Tab-separated table of C-alpha atoms (C1' of nucleotides) in Angstrom:
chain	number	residue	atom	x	y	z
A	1	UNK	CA	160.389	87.536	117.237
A	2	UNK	CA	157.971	90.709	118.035
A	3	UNK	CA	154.932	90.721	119.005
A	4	UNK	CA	152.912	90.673	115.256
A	5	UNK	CA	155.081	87.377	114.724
A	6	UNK	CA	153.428	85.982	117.955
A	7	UNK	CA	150.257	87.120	116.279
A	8	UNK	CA	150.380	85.289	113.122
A	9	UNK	CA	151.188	82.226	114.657
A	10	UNK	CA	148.181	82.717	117.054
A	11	UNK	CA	146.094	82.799	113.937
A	12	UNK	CA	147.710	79.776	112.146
A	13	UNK	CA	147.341	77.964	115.268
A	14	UNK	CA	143.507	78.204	114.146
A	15	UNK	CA	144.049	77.063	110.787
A	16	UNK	CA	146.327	77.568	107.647
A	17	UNK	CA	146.346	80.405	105.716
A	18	UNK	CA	147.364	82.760	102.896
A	19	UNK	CA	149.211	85.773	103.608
A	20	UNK	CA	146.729	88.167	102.712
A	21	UNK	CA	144.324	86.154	104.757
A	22	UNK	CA	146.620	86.715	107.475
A	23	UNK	CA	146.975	90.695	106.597
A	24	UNK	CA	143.226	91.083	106.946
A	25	UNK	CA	142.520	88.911	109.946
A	26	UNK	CA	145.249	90.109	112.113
A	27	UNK	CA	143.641	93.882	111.446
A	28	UNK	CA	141.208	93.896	114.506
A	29	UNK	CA	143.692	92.709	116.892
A	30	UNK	CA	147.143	94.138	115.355
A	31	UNK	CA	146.437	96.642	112.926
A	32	UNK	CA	149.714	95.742	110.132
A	33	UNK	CA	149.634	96.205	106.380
A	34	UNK	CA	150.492	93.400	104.255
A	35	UNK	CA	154.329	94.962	103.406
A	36	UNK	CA	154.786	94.620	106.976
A	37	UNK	CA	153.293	91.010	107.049
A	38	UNK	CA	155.019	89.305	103.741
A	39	UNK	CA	158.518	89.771	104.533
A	40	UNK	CA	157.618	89.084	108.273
A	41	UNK	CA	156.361	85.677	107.099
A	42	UNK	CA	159.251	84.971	104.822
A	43	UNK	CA	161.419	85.619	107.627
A	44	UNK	CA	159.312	82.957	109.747
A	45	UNK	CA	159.409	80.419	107.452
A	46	UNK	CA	163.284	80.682	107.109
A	47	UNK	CA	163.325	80.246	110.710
A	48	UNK	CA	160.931	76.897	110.610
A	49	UNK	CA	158.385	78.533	112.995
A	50	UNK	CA	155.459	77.942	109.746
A	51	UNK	CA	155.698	76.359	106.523
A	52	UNK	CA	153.863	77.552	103.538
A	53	UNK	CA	152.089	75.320	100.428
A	54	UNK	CA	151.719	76.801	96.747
A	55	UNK	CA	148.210	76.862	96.103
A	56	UNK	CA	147.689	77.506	92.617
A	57	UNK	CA	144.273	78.957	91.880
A	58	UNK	CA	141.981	79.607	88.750
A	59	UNK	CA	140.636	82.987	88.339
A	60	UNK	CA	142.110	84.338	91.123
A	61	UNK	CA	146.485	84.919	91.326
A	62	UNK	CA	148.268	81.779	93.286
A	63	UNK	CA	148.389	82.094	96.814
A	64	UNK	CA	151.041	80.715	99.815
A	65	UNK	CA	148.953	78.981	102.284
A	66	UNK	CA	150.841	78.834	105.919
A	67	UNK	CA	150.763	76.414	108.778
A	68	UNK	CA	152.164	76.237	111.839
A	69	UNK	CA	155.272	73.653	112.560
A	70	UNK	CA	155.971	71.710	115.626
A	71	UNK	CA	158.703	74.496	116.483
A	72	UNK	CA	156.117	77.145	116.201
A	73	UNK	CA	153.447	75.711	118.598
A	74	UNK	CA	155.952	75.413	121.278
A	75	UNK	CA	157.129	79.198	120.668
A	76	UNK	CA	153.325	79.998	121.168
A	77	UNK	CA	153.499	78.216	124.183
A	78	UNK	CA	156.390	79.841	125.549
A	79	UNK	CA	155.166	83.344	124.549
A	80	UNK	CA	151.690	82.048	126.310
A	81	UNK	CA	153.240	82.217	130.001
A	82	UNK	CA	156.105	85.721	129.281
A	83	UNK	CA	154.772	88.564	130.620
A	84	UNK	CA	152.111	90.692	128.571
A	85	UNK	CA	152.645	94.689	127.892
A	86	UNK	CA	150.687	97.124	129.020
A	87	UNK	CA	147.575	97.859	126.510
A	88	UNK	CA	148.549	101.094	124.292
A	89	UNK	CA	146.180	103.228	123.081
A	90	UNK	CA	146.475	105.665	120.685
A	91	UNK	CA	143.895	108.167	119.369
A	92	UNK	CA	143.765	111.488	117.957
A	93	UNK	CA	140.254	112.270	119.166
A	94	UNK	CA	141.683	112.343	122.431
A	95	UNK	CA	144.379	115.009	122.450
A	96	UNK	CA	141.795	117.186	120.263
A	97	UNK	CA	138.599	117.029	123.434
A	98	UNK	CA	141.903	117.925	125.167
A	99	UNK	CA	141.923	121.289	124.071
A	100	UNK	CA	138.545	121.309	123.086
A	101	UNK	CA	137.559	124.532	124.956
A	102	UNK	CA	139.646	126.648	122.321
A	103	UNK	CA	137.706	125.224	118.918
A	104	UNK	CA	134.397	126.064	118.391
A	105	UNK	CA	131.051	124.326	118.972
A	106	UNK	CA	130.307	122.684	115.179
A	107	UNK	CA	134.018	121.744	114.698
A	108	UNK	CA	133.753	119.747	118.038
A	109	UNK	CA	130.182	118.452	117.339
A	110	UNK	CA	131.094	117.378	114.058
A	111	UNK	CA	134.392	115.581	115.226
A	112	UNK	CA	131.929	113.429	117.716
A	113	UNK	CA	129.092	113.265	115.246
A	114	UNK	CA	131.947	111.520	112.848
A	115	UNK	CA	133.240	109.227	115.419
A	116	UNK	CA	129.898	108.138	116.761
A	117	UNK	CA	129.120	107.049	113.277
A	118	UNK	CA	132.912	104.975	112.959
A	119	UNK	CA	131.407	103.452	116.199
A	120	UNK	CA	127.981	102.406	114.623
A	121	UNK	CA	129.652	100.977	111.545
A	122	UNK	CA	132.171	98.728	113.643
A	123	UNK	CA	129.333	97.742	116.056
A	124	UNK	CA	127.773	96.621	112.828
A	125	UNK	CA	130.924	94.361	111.960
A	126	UNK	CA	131.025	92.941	115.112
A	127	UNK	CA	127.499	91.662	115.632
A	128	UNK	CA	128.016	90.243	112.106
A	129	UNK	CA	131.530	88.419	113.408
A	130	UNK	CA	129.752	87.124	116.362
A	131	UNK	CA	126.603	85.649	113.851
A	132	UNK	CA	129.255	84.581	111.526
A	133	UNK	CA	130.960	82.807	115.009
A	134	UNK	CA	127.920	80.748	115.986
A	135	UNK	CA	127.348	79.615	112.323
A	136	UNK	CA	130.840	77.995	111.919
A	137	UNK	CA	130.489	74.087	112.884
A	138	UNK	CA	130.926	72.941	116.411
A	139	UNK	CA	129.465	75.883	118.066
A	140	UNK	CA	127.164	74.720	120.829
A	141	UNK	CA	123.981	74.856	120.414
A	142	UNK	CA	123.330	76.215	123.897
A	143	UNK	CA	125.274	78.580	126.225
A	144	UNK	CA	129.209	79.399	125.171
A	145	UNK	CA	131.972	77.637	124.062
A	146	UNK	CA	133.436	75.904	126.630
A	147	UNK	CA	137.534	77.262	127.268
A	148	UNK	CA	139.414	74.128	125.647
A	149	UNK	CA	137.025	75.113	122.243
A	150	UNK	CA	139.410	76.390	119.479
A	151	UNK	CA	136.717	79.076	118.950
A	152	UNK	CA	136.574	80.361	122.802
A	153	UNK	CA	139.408	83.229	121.988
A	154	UNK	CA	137.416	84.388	119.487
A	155	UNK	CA	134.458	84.636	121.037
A	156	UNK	CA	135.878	86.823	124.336
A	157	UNK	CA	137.017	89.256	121.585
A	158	UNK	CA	134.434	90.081	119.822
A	159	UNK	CA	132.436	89.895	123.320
A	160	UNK	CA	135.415	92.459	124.505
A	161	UNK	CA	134.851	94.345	121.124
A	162	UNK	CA	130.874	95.137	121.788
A	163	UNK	CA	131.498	95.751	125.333
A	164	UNK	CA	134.409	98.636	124.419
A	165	UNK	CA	132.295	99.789	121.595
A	166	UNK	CA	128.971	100.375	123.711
A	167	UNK	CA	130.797	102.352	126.553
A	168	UNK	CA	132.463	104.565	123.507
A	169	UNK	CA	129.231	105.152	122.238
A	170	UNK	CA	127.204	106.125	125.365
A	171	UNK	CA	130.452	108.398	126.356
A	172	UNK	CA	129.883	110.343	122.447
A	173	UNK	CA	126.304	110.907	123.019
A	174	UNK	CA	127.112	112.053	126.581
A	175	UNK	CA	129.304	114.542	125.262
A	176	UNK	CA	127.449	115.935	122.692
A	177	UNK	CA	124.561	116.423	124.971
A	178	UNK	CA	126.957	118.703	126.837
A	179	UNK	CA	127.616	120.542	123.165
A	180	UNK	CA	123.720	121.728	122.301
A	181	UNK	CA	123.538	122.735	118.709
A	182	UNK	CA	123.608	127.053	118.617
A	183	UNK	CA	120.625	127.993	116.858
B	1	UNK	CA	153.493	118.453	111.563
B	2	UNK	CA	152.656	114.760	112.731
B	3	UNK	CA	149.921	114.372	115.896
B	4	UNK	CA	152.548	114.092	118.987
B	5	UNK	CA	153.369	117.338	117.406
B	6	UNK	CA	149.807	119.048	117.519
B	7	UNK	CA	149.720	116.753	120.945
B	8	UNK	CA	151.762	119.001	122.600
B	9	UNK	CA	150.453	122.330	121.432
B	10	UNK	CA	147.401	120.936	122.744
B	11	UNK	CA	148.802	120.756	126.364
B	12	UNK	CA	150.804	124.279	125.671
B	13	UNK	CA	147.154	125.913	124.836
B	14	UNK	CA	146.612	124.929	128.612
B	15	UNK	CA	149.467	126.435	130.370
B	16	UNK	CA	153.359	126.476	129.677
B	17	UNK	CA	155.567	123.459	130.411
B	18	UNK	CA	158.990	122.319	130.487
B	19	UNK	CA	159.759	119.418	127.734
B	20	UNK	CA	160.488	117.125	130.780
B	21	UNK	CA	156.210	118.566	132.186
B	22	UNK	CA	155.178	117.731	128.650
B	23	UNK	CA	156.967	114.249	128.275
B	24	UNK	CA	154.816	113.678	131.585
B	25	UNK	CA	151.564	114.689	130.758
B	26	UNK	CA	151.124	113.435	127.425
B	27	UNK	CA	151.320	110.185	128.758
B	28	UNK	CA	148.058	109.346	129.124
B	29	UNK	CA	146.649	110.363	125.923
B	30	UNK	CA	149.837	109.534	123.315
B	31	UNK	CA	152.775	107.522	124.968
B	32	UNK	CA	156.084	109.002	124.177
B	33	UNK	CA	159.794	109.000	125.297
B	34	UNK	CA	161.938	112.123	125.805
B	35	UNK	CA	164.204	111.041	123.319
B	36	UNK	CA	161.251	111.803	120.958
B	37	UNK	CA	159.772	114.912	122.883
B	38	UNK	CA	162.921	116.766	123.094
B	39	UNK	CA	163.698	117.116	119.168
B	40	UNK	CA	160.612	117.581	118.241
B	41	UNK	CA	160.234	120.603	120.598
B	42	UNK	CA	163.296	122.249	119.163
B	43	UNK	CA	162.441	121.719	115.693
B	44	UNK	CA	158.948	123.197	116.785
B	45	UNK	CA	160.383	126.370	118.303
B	46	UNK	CA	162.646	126.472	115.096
B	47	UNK	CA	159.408	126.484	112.920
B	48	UNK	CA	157.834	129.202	114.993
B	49	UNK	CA	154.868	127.440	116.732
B	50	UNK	CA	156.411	127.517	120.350
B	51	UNK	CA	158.888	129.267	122.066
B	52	UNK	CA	160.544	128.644	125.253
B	53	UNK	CA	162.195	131.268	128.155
B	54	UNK	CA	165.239	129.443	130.176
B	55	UNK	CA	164.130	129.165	133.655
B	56	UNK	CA	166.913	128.792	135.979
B	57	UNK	CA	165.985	126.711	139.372
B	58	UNK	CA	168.401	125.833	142.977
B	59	UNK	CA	168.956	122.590	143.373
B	60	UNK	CA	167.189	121.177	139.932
B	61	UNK	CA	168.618	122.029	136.442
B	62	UNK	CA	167.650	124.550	134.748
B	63	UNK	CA	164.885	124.466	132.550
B	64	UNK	CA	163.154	125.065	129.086
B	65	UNK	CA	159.807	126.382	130.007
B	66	UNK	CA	157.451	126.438	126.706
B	67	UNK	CA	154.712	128.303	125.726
B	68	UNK	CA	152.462	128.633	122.145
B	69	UNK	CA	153.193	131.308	119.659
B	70	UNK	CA	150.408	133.064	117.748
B	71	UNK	CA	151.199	130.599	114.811
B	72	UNK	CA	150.784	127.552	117.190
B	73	UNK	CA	147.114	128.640	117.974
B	74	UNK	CA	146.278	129.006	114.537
B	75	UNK	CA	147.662	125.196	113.435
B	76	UNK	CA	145.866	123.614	116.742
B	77	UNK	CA	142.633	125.536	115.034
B	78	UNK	CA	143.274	124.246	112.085
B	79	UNK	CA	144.152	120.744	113.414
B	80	UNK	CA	140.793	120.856	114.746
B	81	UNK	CA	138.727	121.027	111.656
B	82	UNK	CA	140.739	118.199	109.780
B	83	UNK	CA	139.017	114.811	109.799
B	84	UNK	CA	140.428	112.927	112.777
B	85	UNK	CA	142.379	109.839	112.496
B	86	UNK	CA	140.717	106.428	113.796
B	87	UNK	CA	141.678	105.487	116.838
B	88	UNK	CA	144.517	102.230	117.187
B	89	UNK	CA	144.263	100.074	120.099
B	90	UNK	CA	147.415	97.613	120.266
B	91	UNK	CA	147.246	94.931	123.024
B	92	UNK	CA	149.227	91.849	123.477
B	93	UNK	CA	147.065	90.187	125.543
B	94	UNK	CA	144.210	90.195	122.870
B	95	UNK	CA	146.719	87.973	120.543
B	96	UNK	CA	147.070	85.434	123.422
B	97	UNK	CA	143.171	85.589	124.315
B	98	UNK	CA	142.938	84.220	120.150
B	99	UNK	CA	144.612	81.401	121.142
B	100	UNK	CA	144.016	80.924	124.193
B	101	UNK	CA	142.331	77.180	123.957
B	102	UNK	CA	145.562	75.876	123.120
B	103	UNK	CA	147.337	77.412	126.881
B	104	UNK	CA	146.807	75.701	129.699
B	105	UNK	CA	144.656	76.813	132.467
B	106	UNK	CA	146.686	78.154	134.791
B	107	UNK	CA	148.779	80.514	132.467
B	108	UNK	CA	145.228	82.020	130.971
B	109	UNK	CA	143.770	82.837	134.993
B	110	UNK	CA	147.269	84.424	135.834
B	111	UNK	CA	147.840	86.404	132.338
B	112	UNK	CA	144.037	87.948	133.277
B	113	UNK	CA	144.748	88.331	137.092
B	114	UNK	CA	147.851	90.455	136.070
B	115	UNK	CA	145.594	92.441	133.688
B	116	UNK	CA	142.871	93.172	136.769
B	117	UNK	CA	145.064	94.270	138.566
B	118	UNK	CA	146.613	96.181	136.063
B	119	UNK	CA	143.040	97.717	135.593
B	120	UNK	CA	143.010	98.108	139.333
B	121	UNK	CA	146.083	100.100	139.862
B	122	UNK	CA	145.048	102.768	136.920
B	123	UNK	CA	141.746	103.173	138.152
B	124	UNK	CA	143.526	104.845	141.465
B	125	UNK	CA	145.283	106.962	138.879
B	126	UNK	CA	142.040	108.373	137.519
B	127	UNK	CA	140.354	108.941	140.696
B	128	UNK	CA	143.479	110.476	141.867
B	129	UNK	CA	143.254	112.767	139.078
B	130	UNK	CA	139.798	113.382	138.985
B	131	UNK	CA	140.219	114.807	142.359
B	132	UNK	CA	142.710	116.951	141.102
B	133	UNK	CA	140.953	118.583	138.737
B	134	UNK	CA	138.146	119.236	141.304
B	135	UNK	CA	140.325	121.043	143.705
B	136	UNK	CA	141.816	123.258	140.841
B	137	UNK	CA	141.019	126.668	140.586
B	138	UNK	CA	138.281	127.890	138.763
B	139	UNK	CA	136.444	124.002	139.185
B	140	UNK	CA	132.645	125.140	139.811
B	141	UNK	CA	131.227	124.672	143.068
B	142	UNK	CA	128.416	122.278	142.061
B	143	UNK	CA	128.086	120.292	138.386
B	144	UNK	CA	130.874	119.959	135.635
B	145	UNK	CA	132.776	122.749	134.205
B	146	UNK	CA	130.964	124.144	130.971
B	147	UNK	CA	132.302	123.657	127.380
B	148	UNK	CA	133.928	126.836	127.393
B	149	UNK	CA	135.798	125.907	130.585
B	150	UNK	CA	139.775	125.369	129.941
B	151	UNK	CA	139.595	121.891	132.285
B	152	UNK	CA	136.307	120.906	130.384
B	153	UNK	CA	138.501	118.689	128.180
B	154	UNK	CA	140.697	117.133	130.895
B	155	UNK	CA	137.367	116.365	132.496
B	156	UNK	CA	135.844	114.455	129.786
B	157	UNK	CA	138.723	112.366	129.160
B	158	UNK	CA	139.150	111.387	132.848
B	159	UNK	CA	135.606	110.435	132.728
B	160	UNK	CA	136.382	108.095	129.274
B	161	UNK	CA	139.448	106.638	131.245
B	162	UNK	CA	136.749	105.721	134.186
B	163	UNK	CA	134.127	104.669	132.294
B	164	UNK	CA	136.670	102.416	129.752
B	165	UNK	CA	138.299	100.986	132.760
B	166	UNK	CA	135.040	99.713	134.406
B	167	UNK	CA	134.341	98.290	130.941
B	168	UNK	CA	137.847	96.572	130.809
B	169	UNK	CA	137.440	95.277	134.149
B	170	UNK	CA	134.150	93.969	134.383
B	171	UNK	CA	135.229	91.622	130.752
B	172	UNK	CA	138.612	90.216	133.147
B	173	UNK	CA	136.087	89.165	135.759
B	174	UNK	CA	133.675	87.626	133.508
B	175	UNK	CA	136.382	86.136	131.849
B	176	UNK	CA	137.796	84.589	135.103
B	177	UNK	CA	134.433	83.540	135.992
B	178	UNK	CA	134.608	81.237	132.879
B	179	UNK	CA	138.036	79.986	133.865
B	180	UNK	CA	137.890	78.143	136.885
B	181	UNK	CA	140.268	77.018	139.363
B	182	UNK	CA	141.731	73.336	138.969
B	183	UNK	CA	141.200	71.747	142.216
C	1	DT	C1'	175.271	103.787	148.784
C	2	DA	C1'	171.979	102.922	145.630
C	3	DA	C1'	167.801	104.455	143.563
C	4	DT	C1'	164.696	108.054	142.094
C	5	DC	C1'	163.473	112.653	140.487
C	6	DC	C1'	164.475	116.611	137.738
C	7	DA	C1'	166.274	118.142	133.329
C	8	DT	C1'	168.228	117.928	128.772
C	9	DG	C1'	170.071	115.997	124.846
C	10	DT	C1'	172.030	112.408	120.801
C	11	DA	C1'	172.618	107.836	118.244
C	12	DA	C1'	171.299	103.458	116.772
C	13	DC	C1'	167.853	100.406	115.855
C	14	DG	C1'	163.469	98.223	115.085
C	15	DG	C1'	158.481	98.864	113.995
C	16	DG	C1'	155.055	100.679	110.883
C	17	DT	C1'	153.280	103.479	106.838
C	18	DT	C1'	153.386	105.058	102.202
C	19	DA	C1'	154.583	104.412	97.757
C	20	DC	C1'	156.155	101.647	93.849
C	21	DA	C1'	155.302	97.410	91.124
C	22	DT	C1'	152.448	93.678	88.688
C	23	DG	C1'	148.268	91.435	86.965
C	24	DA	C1'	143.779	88.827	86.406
C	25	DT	C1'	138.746	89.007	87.594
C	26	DT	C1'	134.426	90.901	89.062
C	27	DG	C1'	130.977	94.394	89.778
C	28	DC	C1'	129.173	99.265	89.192
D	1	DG	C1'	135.988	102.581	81.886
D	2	DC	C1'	136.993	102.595	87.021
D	3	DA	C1'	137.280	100.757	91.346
D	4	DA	C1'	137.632	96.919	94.256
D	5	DT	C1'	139.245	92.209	95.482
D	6	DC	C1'	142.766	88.715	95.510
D	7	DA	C1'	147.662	87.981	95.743
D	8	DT	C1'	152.542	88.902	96.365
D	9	DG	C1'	156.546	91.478	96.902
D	10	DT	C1'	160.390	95.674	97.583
D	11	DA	C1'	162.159	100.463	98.875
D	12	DA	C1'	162.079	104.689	101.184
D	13	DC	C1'	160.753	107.044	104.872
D	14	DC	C1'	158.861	108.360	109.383
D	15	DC	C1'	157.654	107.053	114.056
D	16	DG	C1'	158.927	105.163	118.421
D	17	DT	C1'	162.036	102.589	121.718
D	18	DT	C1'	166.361	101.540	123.769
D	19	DA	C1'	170.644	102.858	124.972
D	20	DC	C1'	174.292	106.261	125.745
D	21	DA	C1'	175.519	110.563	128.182
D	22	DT	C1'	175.614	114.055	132.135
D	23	DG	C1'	174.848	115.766	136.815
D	24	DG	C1'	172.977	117.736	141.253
D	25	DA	C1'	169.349	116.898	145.013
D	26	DT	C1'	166.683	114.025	147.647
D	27	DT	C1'	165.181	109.779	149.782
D	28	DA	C1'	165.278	104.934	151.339
DNA sequence: TAATCCATGTAACGGGTTACATGATTGC
DNA sequence: GCAATCATGTAACCCGTTACATGGATTA
């Protein structure tokens, strides 16, 4: 049990789904690609942490849906109250402003043009999440979800995600003002 | 040529290092062990881009001490111009915050009070650093270094570090502030 | 006397990415 | 016609961590 098996059963403990489903909702949280995830689930299911239904679909191919068993609520539980690692961050950006005195002034405004522009498009994504959050059915219809609401997790993340993506922002612009364009 | 590799040429434009300096100071910006560092520094003076001069100290081992070669400048220049990687934030604590409705109370305030002061203790680290990097020489005597300046990198990212960590913090408060104490 | 720091390395293992493989439907 | 989406899986490889290995100096 690692810590992306933890993560799928967070998610299933929100509702069943299909693997793929899985593979692109863990993304924001866990970035994984789905031949990580399959035999990851496969391996679950042996174990009797989730159990999966055959869906068969029309137009589309069949899918597995997953659900949590009673065994893999109380590992959830358990996992809930282990100690949590240390956050790990790793981006390229970073080691290249590191040296960023020895490239030369359009390389290094271009590289923060580019990421400013990643940082608009996932602002974007999560302003939709958060519309998309208040749509979904028992969201109040004042204020914030109160802690015990299935939907209260959620919510601090994508909170989490606007705040993080803001201060990015304001520190890109900040730097580039230090980088005027040469004539 | 993977990015711990252009990682540490980046520190090596700086100044020289021993592996052990290196497997220090890239801490911050790309975790890594010395079990990785060490290879991948002889298979980088194999390939040309660094070479090292054995330094022999009293009462420490002797040591490896690293510096770029003329083909090492020209990869971290062209390293530069190459479209730079999106950055991957993986944090365990997000995965519990998803399902964090179905912990109990008590778990949730301590898993976030760890986290604060988590936040608390690295924020030290920066300042501490940050005051470093003032008293270096060359630091100018009022305002930040310019672009050109070798430190001007350092700076920026110890800035990011601050400005992400006030970010972080201020969320773990708010989300305290939603979690109150059972009586 | 036990732990920590400096300093270097190798071996085994688990985590994560890329590529290979298949196939129907929908939209440009 | 081509790419993307849905849907699942396997195989090879690289990246990263843990553990094994050594050894003197300093510090608690």
């Amino acid at each position: 049990m690692n810590t992306l098996s933890y993560g799928l059963l967070s998610l299933l403990a929100q509702s069943s789904y299909s693997g793929y489903d899985l593979m692109l909702r863990i993304q924001p949280f866990w970035p994984a690609k789905h031949s990580q995830i399959y035999p990851l689930l496969a391996k679950l299911e042996q174990e009797d942490y989730i159990r999966f239904e055959l869906v068969p679909q029309r137009d589309k191919p069949d899918k597995k849906v997953y659900s949590l068993t009673g065994k893999g609520q109380e590992a959830l539980k358990d996992w809930f109250d282990q100690p949590t690692a240390e956050p790990a961050l790793r981006d390229e950006m970073m080691l290249k402003v590191f040296c960023m005195s020895y490239a030369d002034r359009e390389s290094a405004r271009k590289m923060l043009a580019d990421r400013l522009a990643y940082h608009k498009e996932q602002r974007r994504k999560y302003e939709h999440k958060l519309a998309e959050l208040k749509e979904r059915e028992g969201w109040p219809e004042a204020g914030l979800p109160a802690p015990s609401h299935p939907l209260f997790g959620a919510y601090l993340l994508t909170r989490k995600a606007i705040m993080s993506n803001e201060t990015n922002t304001e520190w890109c612009k900040w730097v580039l003002s230090l980088l005027p364009e040469a004539d």
